[in-house]
Amino acid sequence: MLVDAETSAKTDGELLSLESIEVSYGPVRALFGISLSVGSGETVALIGPNGAGKSSVLHAIIGLRRPNRGRIRYKGHDITGLPTQQRIRLGMALVPEHRRILATLTVEENLLVGGMILPRRLRQTRANEMIERFEVLKRKRSQQAGVLSGGEAQQLAIARALMPSPELLLMDEPTLGLAPLVAAQVFGLIKELRERGMTLIVVDQNPRRVLNSADSAYLIRTGHIVQSGSADQLATREDLFGSFLGGSPEDSGVEPMAGPAVGSRKTVETPKSGSDD
Amino acid sequence: MNAASPSQSQRRQTRTLRATRFNGVSRVGRDRVIADLVSAALLFAAVSLLGLGYVAGEGAARESLFTTLLINATVVVGLQVFLGNTGILSFGHVGFGAVAGYTFAILAVDVEWKQRLIGDAPFGAADLSVPPLAAITAAIALTLVVAAVVGLGIVRSGAARGDIAATVITLAVLFAAYEIAINWTEITGGNRAGISFRPGTAMLGRSYAYVGFALALVVAQLYRSSRSGRLARAAREDDLAARTLGINPARHQMSALLLSVGLVALGACLRVWLTGTVSPERFFIDYTLLTLTMLVVGGRSSVTGAVVGSVIVTALVEFTRTISGPELDPGPFDIVIRPGLTDVCLGLAMLGFMILRPNGLLHDREIADLPILRRLLQRDPVPSPFHDTSGPRATPAGAINDNQLKLTDMSVEFDGLAVLSQAHLSVDRGRICGLIGPNGAGKTTMLNALNGIVPVLEGRAAVCGRALDGLPSYKRARAGVSRTFQNLRLFDDLTVRENVEVVALAHGASRSEARQNAAEMIELNQLIDVALRRAKDLDYGASKRLELARAAVSQPLFLLLDEPTAGFTEPESRLIVQQIRAIAERIGCGVVVIDHDLAFITSICDEVYCLDQGSVIAHGSVSEIRSNPVVRAAYTGE
Amino acid sequence: MTEVVQQLVDGLGRGGEYALIALGVGLIFGVMHLVNFAHGEMITVSAYVSYGLALAGASWWILVPTIVLTAVLTSVLVEFVAFRWVRSSSDFTMLLTSFGVHFVVQAAFVMFVSASSRHFDRPGWITSTVSLAGIRFEVVDLAIIAATSVSLIFAVWVLQRTVYGMAIRAAAEDFDTAQLLGIRPNQVIRAAFALAGLLAGIAAVFFLMRTGRAAPSAGLIPMLKGVLAALIGGLGRLQGAVIGGLLLGLVEILLVSYLPDDIDGMVNGIIFVLVAVLFIFRPSGILKVGPAQRP
C-alpha cells in the first residue's frame, strides 16, 4: 500500500550515484569528494559523528545544496543542476531533519501538500491511504499538526514524504529527539518500507540501530567517506563506535583528515517544530 | 601574557594611560573626536568648494540651488544617523520634519502677518513671535518630545515583531503628520495656503544653511564612532547575538532616533526659513522619496555616502527639471519630458539601486577611509599588544553569594513539545563543564534558557547567587554570562576589532579599556593579522576564534560555548582547547561547553553533564561519564 | 439603537474593504516577508483603467470585472518586474523596493495623464438607501458587506480547501519545506500575488464606486490602512489581518460619528496617531502572540 507496484519490482540496476561531490557553505567546505552508489531497492545507512556532513550529502542529492564540483546521476540521468521540485517529480523525497511538519496546517493538509505533484484525484486517495496506514494520523486527522507529539510528527513527516510514492526516500535523523520506544517504531517502519522494495538512504547518529536495518553503509567523518561496506560488516567493527564516544582517531582506526571541514556558516536554520540542537 | 618584565615602551604606555585617566579624557577618546571632526571638516570643505565653484558668478538661481542642497544634505545626514546605524527603514522622519517646520513657522512669523494667515490659532500662537533661532530651538525641542513618545512604539514593536513593524509605524507617523497639517487649519493654514513668512523676512543670508550642514556632519560623525552608535550597529548586524552579549538594542535605537530626528528637525526648520513657506505637501511623500533616494544612492551606512548621494541626486533632479521645463523645446521627446519625470527618475533610481546595489555607491566607507587620510588620522591602527597585568578579575563586590552558575528544574516547551524537562546544572567558577548528549537532547536549549532567549515554562537560573529569572537577555549578559553560537552570529559588517570592542563597551568599559581588552583578546585568539578585516570576510577558523574573543572580552563570570569545534579538524580542535583554557585562566571564569566531539570534551572538561530527551541522564567526571552505560546507550543505541 | 446598527453596518462595510487589502498584504508578507507598500497601486491602476473605459462610455457592468482583472494583472506584473529580483535581500531592501514601485507608478500617471485627479460617473444607485425593519441603510454599504463577505469566504475557501491555498499557507509557514514537497517557489509566490490582487481588486471596485475618482495617489491611503490593519492583527497572521481590518473600519466610523464636526477631517490623522500610540502598549499587535517559537 505504501509503495507502488511499479517501484516495488526490484531491479538490480543502480538508481543513484554521486561522483566526487564537493559542497561548501560559504568559505567552509562541508564535503570533500563524496562518491557513493545506491542500487535500486537498497537501503543505505550514512553514519558518522554530528557535523560530519551526512545531512549535506542528503541535501546535495535532493537539490537543496548545489555541489560546486561533482556529478549526481539518478536513473541514468545527470540531475546535478536540477532544482529541488523537479527532483521531487522524478521520484525522490526527503524526510527532513527536525521533521519540519507544517504546524499551522492540519494533519490531512500536511499530507495533501505533500502530494502537490500528484493529480487531484489521486492526491486525496493517497492521503486516505496514508491516514488508514498510520493509526495516529487517523485520530488527529483534522487537528493542527502543531499539536502532535514528536513521534506522531515524525510519522506524519514520513507519511507526507511517501505521498507522491517516491522511489528513493531520504531520511535525515528520523529518530531525532524521540523516546526509545518511539524510535523503535520508526525503525519498524523503515524495515517495512525496505521489505516493500523502496530504496532508502537513512542518516542517523545512532549507528547500531541504523546498521541493523540497512544493506550497506558509509561512515562519514569531516566531509570524507572513511569507511564503506555492507552494513553487517560495519556493524561488527567495534572500533568504529569508539569514534562516536570520543575515542581519539587513533583508537577508532580512522585517519584524521586534513583541511577545514564541516560547519554551516551562516546557514542559520530555524526549525519551526520538533526539538533542537 | 603576564610579562614579568614589561618592556620600556609598555611601561611608557601604561604611564600614559594613567595620565590620561587622571585627566578624565582618555587619549583614545580624544584622538577619535579629532579624527571625527577632521572627517566632518573635510566633507564640509569638499561640498563648500564644489558649491562655490558652481555658484561663482552665475547668479542667484545657482546659489539658491546650492543652499537647497546644503539643507537637503542636512536632512539626509540626519536620516543616516538612524537608518545607517540601526538598519531600520523609516518613512517617518519627514513627518517629524513637518512637526518641526510648522512649529518653527508658527513661532517665527511676525504677529501682524500671522494674524492674516492663522488669526484663530489656539494656544495664543497667533499673538506670539520669537526670533528665528529661538524658534528653531523650540521647534527642535518639541519635535524631540514627539519623537521620544512615538519612538517608544517604534523601538518596542521593532523588538517584538522585527524591524518591518517599526517601519510600518514610521509610515503611520508620516501620514499622521500630513493629515493633521491638512486638517487642523486653525494652526497650520490648511492644505492650500500653509504658513508663509511676510515677503522679505525669509532667510536672508545663506550662512545658516552652512551652519546646519556642518552641525549635522559633526553630530553624525561623532555618533558614528560613539559608544551608542557602535552598539547600535552591532545590534543592526545581529540583534540576538547583541542581546546575549549585553547590548540593549532598544536603548541605542532610541538614542539614534532622537539625534537623527533632531538633525532632520533642524534641516526642516532651515528649509521652511529659506523658502519662506510651509505646506503639508512640502513635508510628505515626495520629500521622503527625495531624501531616501539621496541616502540609498550614496550608501546608507556612511555619512560620506549620505553627502555624496545628496550631491548626485540634486544634480539628477536639477537635470530632469531643466529638460522638462516649459522653456525647452523637447522635440521628439515630447512624450517623455513632462512634469513627473523627476519623480519617475527618483523612483527608478531607488529601484535600480535596491535591485542592483542595495548598499549604495559607498557602502559604509567614509572619507577618512581614503588611504591617505587613514594614515594621517591613524584610524584603526593595528592594535598594540596588551600589557595591563591586572590578572584574573576579582569577584565583583556585593551581590555575590556563591561562585556558581546554577540552573534548577528548567523546563522548556516548543509547540507543546518538551525540549527540556526539569534539567539542572551547576558549575563552579574556574571549572570547565561539558554538556553532551545526542542530537536533539536539549543542550542548546539549555544555554538559550540561561540566556533568556527562549521562554521558560518553569525553573530558575542564577549566576553567583544572583537570580536571572525574568531578566532580559542583555541584563543576564551583564550579570556575567556570555556565549558563542552553534551557527556563527558575528557582526558581519563590522571589523574584527569592532566586533570585540563593542562588547567591551556594552559592558561599561571606557573607550581605552575597551580598546585594551579587545587588543588582548585579539592577540590571545591569534586574530591580529585580520584585526581590520570585516567579520564576513574571515575564513571559518578565524570566525570561530573571533566569536570566542568576542564572548570573552566582557570578562564574564561564565562563558557558554556552543560547539566551538564544529567543523574543525583534529589539530584545529586541539588549538581551540588551548585557547579556551588560556581564556578561562586569563579571566578566571567558568566554562560550559557543548560539543559532539567527545575527544574534545575529554581533553578539556573537569566534569560532564549528559543530556538525553531534555533531561540530565548522567553527571560526573569525564571517566565516569565514559564508562556510564546509560550514556553509552544514549549514544550508540545499545 | 437604530443609530448603533447603522454605524455597525457602516463600519463593517468600511472594515471589510480594509480587511480585503490587509489579507492580501498578510498573504504576501507570509510568502516572502515583504510588506508591500505598492499594494495600493492595484487600486490606482484600476482607477485609471476605469476612467479610460468610462470615457469610452463603458457601463459599470463592464467596469467591475475590468477593475478586478486589472488589479490581479498589476499585482502579478509588479512581482515579476520588481520583487522577483530582491526576493532574498534584506528587509530594508525589499521595503524600499516596494516603496520605489509605488513611486514609479504614481509618477508615471502624473507624467502621462495628469497630476490632478480625473472623475468619472459613479453608479446611479450609490446614494440610494433602503429601509429594513425601520432602519435606513445605504445600498452601497450593504453591497460592500455582501461582496466582502463573499470574497473573504472565497479567500478562506481557497486558502483552506484547495491544494493551492494549502501550498500558499505551507510556503508562508516554512518556505524551504514547501520546496521540499515539490512546490514551485515562483508559482506559489505568483499565486499569492494573484490572490492578493484579486482581493485588492474587489476592494477597489467599491472604493472607486464611492469616489468616482482616478488620481496618481488614489491607492495610497487604502494601502496604508490595509498595511496598518495587517500590522494590528499581527503581521503574517491571516485571521489577524481580517480582524485588524474590521476593527480599523469600525473605529474609523465611530470617530466619524462621534467627533465634533469641526475636526471631522482629522479622522485619518487621529487613526494614524492612535495606531502609532497603540504599539507603545501592544508592540506585537492586538492579538495574542501564538505559541512559543524558537529564536
PDB file of C-alpha atoms in Angstrom, chain A residues 11-19 36-42 73-77 199 218:
ATOM      1  CA  THR A  11      15.682  -4.107 -10.323  1.00  0.00           C
ATOM      2  CA  ASP A  12      19.325  -4.692  -9.760  1.00  0.00           C
ATOM      3  CA  GLY A  13      20.341  -1.560 -11.575  1.00  0.00           C
ATOM      4  CA  GLU A  14      21.922   1.443  -9.962  1.00  0.00           C
ATOM      5  CA  LEU A  15      19.348   4.066  -9.013  1.00  0.00           C
ATOM      6  CA  LEU A  16      21.542   6.882  -7.789  1.00  0.00           C
ATOM      7  CA  SER A  17      25.189   7.683  -7.893  1.00  0.00           C
ATOM      8  CA  LEU A  18      27.276  10.536  -6.534  1.00  0.00           C
ATOM      9  CA  GLU A  19      30.602  11.170  -8.179  1.00  0.00           C
ATOM     10  CA  LEU A  36      28.616   6.686  -3.429  1.00  0.00           C
ATOM     11  CA  SER A  37      26.272   4.463  -5.297  1.00  0.00           C
ATOM     12  CA  VAL A  38      22.829   3.242  -4.382  1.00  0.00           C
ATOM     13  CA  GLY A  39      21.218   0.285  -6.075  1.00  0.00           C
ATOM     14  CA  SER A  40      17.534   0.089  -6.666  1.00  0.00           C
ATOM     15  CA  GLY A  41      15.761  -1.393  -3.668  1.00  0.00           C
ATOM     16  CA  GLU A  42      18.793  -0.994  -1.457  1.00  0.00           C
ATOM     17  CA  ARG A  73      23.125  10.729 -11.566  1.00  0.00           C
ATOM     18  CA  TYR A  74      19.670   9.379 -10.972  1.00  0.00           C
ATOM     19  CA  LYS A  75      18.126   6.648 -13.102  1.00  0.00           C
ATOM     20  CA  GLY A  76      20.892   7.255 -15.572  1.00  0.00           C
ATOM     21  CA  HIS A  77      20.188  10.997 -15.947  1.00  0.00           C
ATOM     22  CA  THR A 199      15.210   2.488  -1.984  1.00  0.00           C
ATOM     23  CA  TYR A 218      29.066   4.621   4.662  1.00  0.00           C
TER      24      TYR A 218
END
